[in-house]
Coordinates of C-alpha atoms and ligand atoms in Angstrom, one line a residue:
M27 CA 102.2 255.4 76.3
L28 CA 105.1 253.7 74.6
V29 CA 107.9 253.0 77.0
G30 CA 111.1 251.9 75.3
R31 CA 114.5 250.9 76.8
F32 CA 118.1 250.2 76.0
A33 CA 119.6 247.6 78.2
P34 CA 123.3 247.0 77.5
S35 CA 125.5 244.7 79.5
P36 CA 128.5 246.7 80.7
T37 CA 131.1 244.1 79.6
G38 CA 132.9 246.4 77.2
I39 CA 132.4 249.4 74.9
L40 CA 129.2 250.0 72.9
H41 CA 130.0 249.1 69.2
L42 CA 128.2 250.4 66.2
G43 CA 125.6 247.6 66.5
N44 CA 124.8 248.5 70.1
L45 CA 124.6 252.2 69.2
R46 CA 122.3 251.4 66.3
T47 CA 120.0 249.5 68.6
A48 CA 120.0 252.3 71.1
L49 CA 119.2 254.9 68.4
A50 CA 116.4 252.8 66.9
S51 CA 114.8 252.3 70.3
W52 CA 115.2 256.0 71.2
L53 CA 113.8 257.1 67.9
S54 CA 110.8 254.7 68.2
A55 CA 110.0 256.1 71.7
R56 CA 110.5 259.7 70.7
A57 CA 108.6 259.5 67.5
A58 CA 105.6 258.1 69.5
G59 CA 105.9 260.8 72.1
G60 CA 106.8 258.1 74.6
R61 CA 109.4 257.6 77.3
W62 CA 112.9 256.0 76.9
L63 CA 114.8 254.3 79.7
I64 CA 118.4 253.0 80.1
R65 CA 119.1 249.9 82.2
M66 CA 122.6 248.6 82.9
E67 CA 122.4 244.8 82.8
D68 CA 125.2 244.1 85.3
V69 CA 123.9 241.0 87.0
D70 CA 126.7 238.8 85.7
G71 CA 129.1 239.9 88.4
P72 CA 132.5 238.9 87.1
R73 CA 132.0 240.0 83.5
C74 CA 130.5 243.4 84.2
R75 CA 132.3 246.5 85.3
R76 CA 130.9 249.8 86.6
D77 CA 133.4 251.8 84.6
W78 CA 132.4 250.1 81.4
G79 CA 128.8 251.0 82.2
E80 CA 129.7 254.6 82.8
G81 CA 131.6 254.8 79.5
Q82 CA 128.5 253.4 77.8
L83 CA 126.4 256.1 79.4
R84 CA 128.8 258.8 78.2
D85 CA 128.6 257.4 74.7
L86 CA 124.7 257.5 74.7
A87 CA 124.8 261.1 76.0
A88 CA 127.4 262.1 73.4
L89 CA 124.9 260.9 70.7
G90 CA 122.2 263.0 72.4
L91 CA 120.1 259.9 73.4
D92 CA 118.6 261.4 76.5
S93 CA 116.6 259.2 78.9
D94 CA 113.6 259.7 81.1
G95 CA 114.3 258.8 84.7
P96 CA 117.3 257.5 86.4
V97 CA 119.5 254.7 85.0
V98 CA 118.7 251.3 86.6
W99 CA 121.6 249.1 87.5
Q100 CA 120.6 245.5 87.9
S101 CA 123.3 244.8 90.5
E102 CA 121.1 246.9 92.8
R103 CA 117.9 245.0 92.1
G104 CA 118.6 241.8 94.0
P105 CA 115.6 242.0 96.3
A106 CA 113.2 242.4 93.4
Y107 CA 114.6 239.3 91.6
R108 CA 114.5 237.3 94.8
E109 CA 110.9 238.3 95.3
A110 CA 110.1 237.1 91.8
L111 CA 111.8 233.8 92.4
E112 CA 109.7 233.4 95.6
R113 CA 106.6 234.0 93.6
L114 CA 107.6 231.5 90.9
H115 CA 108.4 228.9 93.6
T116 CA 105.0 229.5 95.3
G117 CA 103.4 228.8 91.9
G118 CA 105.4 225.5 91.8
G119 CA 107.4 226.5 88.7
L120 CA 111.0 226.2 89.9
Y121 CA 113.2 223.3 90.4
P122 CA 116.9 222.9 91.5
C123 CA 119.3 222.0 88.8
R124 CA 122.5 220.2 89.7
C125 CA 123.8 219.9 86.1
T126 CA 127.3 221.2 85.6
R127 CA 128.5 222.6 82.3
K128 CA 130.3 219.4 81.7
D129 CA 127.1 217.3 82.3
L130 CA 125.2 219.4 79.9
Q131 CA 127.9 219.0 77.2
L132 CA 127.8 215.2 77.6
L133 CA 124.0 215.1 77.7
A134 CA 123.4 217.3 74.7
S135 CA 121.8 215.1 72.1
A136 CA 119.5 217.8 70.6
P137 CA 121.0 219.8 67.8
H138 CA 122.2 223.3 68.5
G139 CA 119.6 225.9 68.4
E140 CA 120.2 229.3 66.7
D141 CA 123.4 231.0 67.7
G142 CA 124.8 227.8 69.0
L143 CA 122.4 227.7 71.9
R144 CA 121.9 224.2 73.3
P145 CA 118.5 223.7 74.9
Y146 CA 118.5 222.4 78.4
P147 CA 117.4 218.8 78.1
G148 CA 115.4 218.8 81.4
R149 CA 117.5 216.3 83.3
C150 CA 116.6 217.8 86.8
R151 CA 113.0 218.6 85.9
S152 CA 111.5 216.2 88.5
R153 CA 114.0 217.0 91.2
A154 CA 112.4 218.0 94.6
W155 CA 112.8 221.5 96.0
E156 CA 116.0 222.1 97.9
G157 CA 115.9 225.7 98.8
F158 CA 116.8 229.0 97.2
D159 CA 120.6 228.6 97.5
R160 CA 120.7 226.1 94.5
A161 CA 120.8 226.8 90.8
L162 CA 117.2 227.2 89.8
R163 CA 115.3 226.6 86.5
I164 CA 111.7 227.3 85.6
R165 CA 109.6 224.5 84.2
L166 CA 108.2 226.0 81.0
P167 CA 104.8 224.9 79.6
E168 CA 105.1 222.9 76.3
G169 CA 104.3 224.4 72.9
P170 CA 105.3 227.2 70.7
V171 CA 105.0 230.9 71.4
G172 CA 104.1 233.5 68.7
W173 CA 104.7 237.2 68.7
A174 CA 104.3 240.0 66.2
D175 CA 107.8 241.5 65.7
R176 CA 107.7 245.1 64.7
L177 CA 110.4 244.4 62.2
L178 CA 110.2 240.8 61.3
G179 CA 106.5 240.3 61.3
V180 CA 104.8 237.3 62.9
Q181 CA 107.3 235.0 64.6
T182 CA 106.9 231.6 66.2
D183 CA 109.4 229.7 68.3
D184 CA 109.4 226.8 70.6
P185 CA 111.4 227.5 73.7
A186 CA 112.0 223.7 74.1
A187 CA 114.0 223.8 70.9
L188 CA 116.0 226.9 71.6
T189 CA 116.7 227.2 75.4
G190 CA 114.7 224.5 77.2
D191 CA 113.9 225.5 80.7
P192 CA 116.0 228.6 81.4
L193 CA 118.3 229.0 84.4
L194 CA 116.9 231.9 86.5
F195 CA 119.4 231.7 89.4
R196 CA 123.0 230.5 89.2
R197 CA 125.0 228.3 91.4
D198 CA 127.4 231.2 92.0
G199 CA 124.6 233.2 93.5
C200 CA 124.0 235.5 90.5
F201 CA 120.5 236.1 89.2
A202 CA 120.3 235.1 85.6
Y203 CA 119.6 237.3 82.6
H204 CA 116.3 235.7 81.7
L205 CA 114.9 236.5 85.1
A206 CA 116.4 240.0 85.5
V207 CA 115.4 241.2 82.1
V208 CA 111.8 240.1 82.5
V209 CA 111.4 241.4 86.0
D210 CA 112.8 244.8 85.1
D211 CA 110.8 245.2 81.9
G212 CA 107.8 244.6 84.0
A213 CA 108.8 246.9 86.9
Q214 CA 109.8 249.7 84.5
G215 CA 106.5 249.4 82.6
V216 CA 108.4 248.8 79.3
T217 CA 106.1 248.3 76.4
E218 CA 108.7 248.0 73.6
V219 CA 111.8 245.9 73.5
V220 CA 114.2 246.8 70.7
R221 CA 117.3 244.6 70.5
G222 CA 119.7 242.8 68.2
A223 CA 118.7 239.9 66.1
D224 CA 121.1 237.7 68.1
L225 CA 118.6 237.8 71.0
R226 CA 115.6 236.8 68.9
S227 CA 116.1 233.1 69.9
V228 CA 115.4 233.9 73.6
T229 CA 112.2 235.9 73.1
A230 CA 109.8 233.0 73.3
T231 CA 111.5 231.8 76.5
Q232 CA 111.3 235.3 78.0
I233 CA 107.6 235.6 77.0
R234 CA 107.0 232.3 78.9
V235 CA 108.8 233.7 82.0
Q236 CA 106.7 236.9 81.8
E237 CA 103.5 234.8 81.6
A238 CA 104.6 232.8 84.7
L239 CA 105.1 236.1 86.6
G240 CA 101.8 237.5 85.3
L241 CA 103.6 240.4 83.6
P242 CA 102.3 242.1 80.5
R243 CA 104.0 241.3 77.2
P244 CA 105.9 244.1 75.6
A245 CA 106.2 244.5 71.8
H246 CA 109.4 243.3 70.3
A247 CA 111.7 244.4 67.4
H248 CA 114.8 242.5 66.6
L249 CA 117.2 244.5 64.5
G250 CA 119.7 243.2 62.0
L251 CA 123.3 243.2 63.4
V252 CA 126.0 245.5 62.2
V253 CA 129.0 243.6 61.0
A254 CA 132.6 244.8 60.3
P255 CA 133.4 245.7 56.6
D256 CA 134.9 242.2 56.2
G257 CA 131.6 240.6 57.5
R258 CA 132.9 239.6 60.9
R259 CA 130.7 240.1 64.0
L260 CA 131.6 243.1 66.1
G261 CA 132.9 242.7 69.6
K262 CA 132.8 244.9 72.7
R263 CA 136.5 244.9 73.2
A264 CA 138.3 248.3 73.7
G265 CA 139.4 249.7 70.4
A266 CA 136.6 248.0 68.5
L267 CA 134.2 250.1 66.3
G268 CA 132.9 252.4 69.1
L269 CA 132.7 256.2 69.5
D270 CA 136.2 256.6 71.0
A271 CA 137.9 254.5 68.3
L272 CA 136.0 256.3 65.6
A273 CA 136.8 259.7 67.1
A274 CA 140.5 258.8 67.2
R275 CA 140.2 258.2 63.4
G276 CA 138.7 261.7 63.0
I277 CA 135.1 260.5 62.6
P278 CA 132.8 262.8 64.7
A279 CA 129.6 261.8 66.4
L280 CA 127.4 263.6 63.9
D281 CA 128.8 261.5 61.0
I282 CA 128.2 258.4 63.0
L283 CA 124.6 259.5 63.7
G284 CA 124.1 260.2 60.0
W285 CA 125.3 256.7 59.1
L286 CA 123.2 255.1 61.8
G287 CA 120.2 257.1 60.7
W288 CA 120.7 256.2 57.1
S289 CA 121.1 252.5 58.1
L290 CA 117.7 252.7 59.9
G291 CA 116.0 254.1 56.8
C292 CA 115.7 257.7 58.1
L293 CA 118.0 259.3 55.5
E294 CA 118.6 258.8 51.8
R295 CA 122.3 259.0 52.2
P296 CA 124.6 259.1 55.2
E297 CA 125.1 262.8 56.1
P298 CA 126.0 264.4 59.4
C299 CA 123.0 265.1 61.6
R300 CA 121.8 265.1 65.2
A301 CA 119.7 262.4 66.8
G302 CA 116.7 264.8 67.1
D303 CA 116.8 265.5 63.3
L304 CA 115.9 261.8 62.7
I305 CA 112.8 261.6 64.9
G306 CA 110.4 262.8 62.3
E307 CA 111.9 260.4 59.7
F308 CA 111.7 257.2 61.8
D309 CA 109.3 254.6 60.7
W310 CA 109.5 250.8 61.5
A311 CA 108.2 250.1 58.0
R312 CA 111.3 251.7 56.5
V313 CA 113.9 250.0 58.7
P314 CA 115.8 247.3 56.7
R315 CA 115.7 243.8 58.2
D316 CA 119.1 242.6 57.1
E317 CA 122.4 243.0 58.7
V318 CA 124.5 246.1 57.8
R319 CA 128.1 246.4 57.0
A320 CA 130.1 249.2 58.7
P321 CA 131.7 251.5 56.2
E322 CA 135.0 250.3 54.7
T323 CA 136.8 253.5 55.7
W324 CA 135.9 253.2 59.4
A325 CA 137.6 249.9 60.1
Ligands
LIG410 N1 121.7 243.0 78.2 C1 121.5 242.3 76.9 C2 122.8 242.5 76.1 O1 123.5 243.5 76.2 C3 120.4 242.9 76.2 C4 119.1 242.6 76.8 C5 117.9 243.0 76.1 O2 117.9 244.0 75.3 O3 116.9 242.3 76.3 O4 123.0 241.7 75.2

C-alpha cells in the first residue's frame, strides 16, 4: 500500500509552495487508495516552534487534507534517533567531526553544489571514535546513486559532490535532519516522499543513509517550486503567501485549492474546488515539472 507523508519544519507559515507539496502528496496517496501521514520536523530546536507547527496543522485541515494516524513530532523521537546512531556506530560508519563552521568555510575548495550546498570535504574522516556526545558524521561509500523520480524520471547524483558525509548529530546536541528524516520515513513505513525540488540535491545522500540503516527505499517525487509573481523564492515568514494572508485579501481556501489543483495538472483552469474533487484527476504524468508563479493578483 502507498504510504505518503508531508513533513514540514515548523519554522514559519506554510506558503503556497509548501501547500502545493502537501496537496500533491495527499492526492497521490488518496488516488492510490493509500495512507497519508503528517510529520512535524522540529528537531532543529531553536528554529522550530510548536505554535508554528499547530498553525501549519490548522492550514492543512482547512484545505481538507486529512491524515491517517497521529501527527509525529520529531522533538519527541530522540530515543529512536539515538538507537539509529548506535546501530550506525556498531557498523563502524560514524566518526566525530570537530570542524567548526569557520573551518569548513576556510577548507572549502570544492565548488558549491546545487542550492549553494558545500560538500563536507572529509577532514575528520579518519578521526577515532570519541563517544556519542560529539558532532557525528557518517562515512558514505563512494560512487553515484540513481533513483527513478516520479516526476523527473531517472536521476543520478554523487553525494560526494553535493553534501559529502552528512552530519547526523550536532555539537549542540540536536539530531540532524538527514538522520531524523530517514529514521522516521522507515519507522512510519513511508513508501513515497513528495517534496520540493530544493531538496532534490540531498536525496542521494539520504538514500545512502537509508542503506546504512538497512531501511527500504521510498519512491521520490521532487516538485517544482512556487515562486512569487516577481520570480522571487517564497519564504515562511508571517504575512508571506499563506492561507491567512490570502484570506485577509479575500481569497478563500476553495480558490486556493483550485489554483493549486490547476498547477498540478488536475484542472484545465483554476476554479474553486475541494481537495476531494481533485483525487480522480490526479496523475503524476500530468504534473508539470517546472516552477510555477503565484498569481499576480495574490501578491
Ligand atoms: N522538513 C523538510 C522541510 O520542511 C522537508 C523534509 C522532507 O520532505 O524530506 O524542508
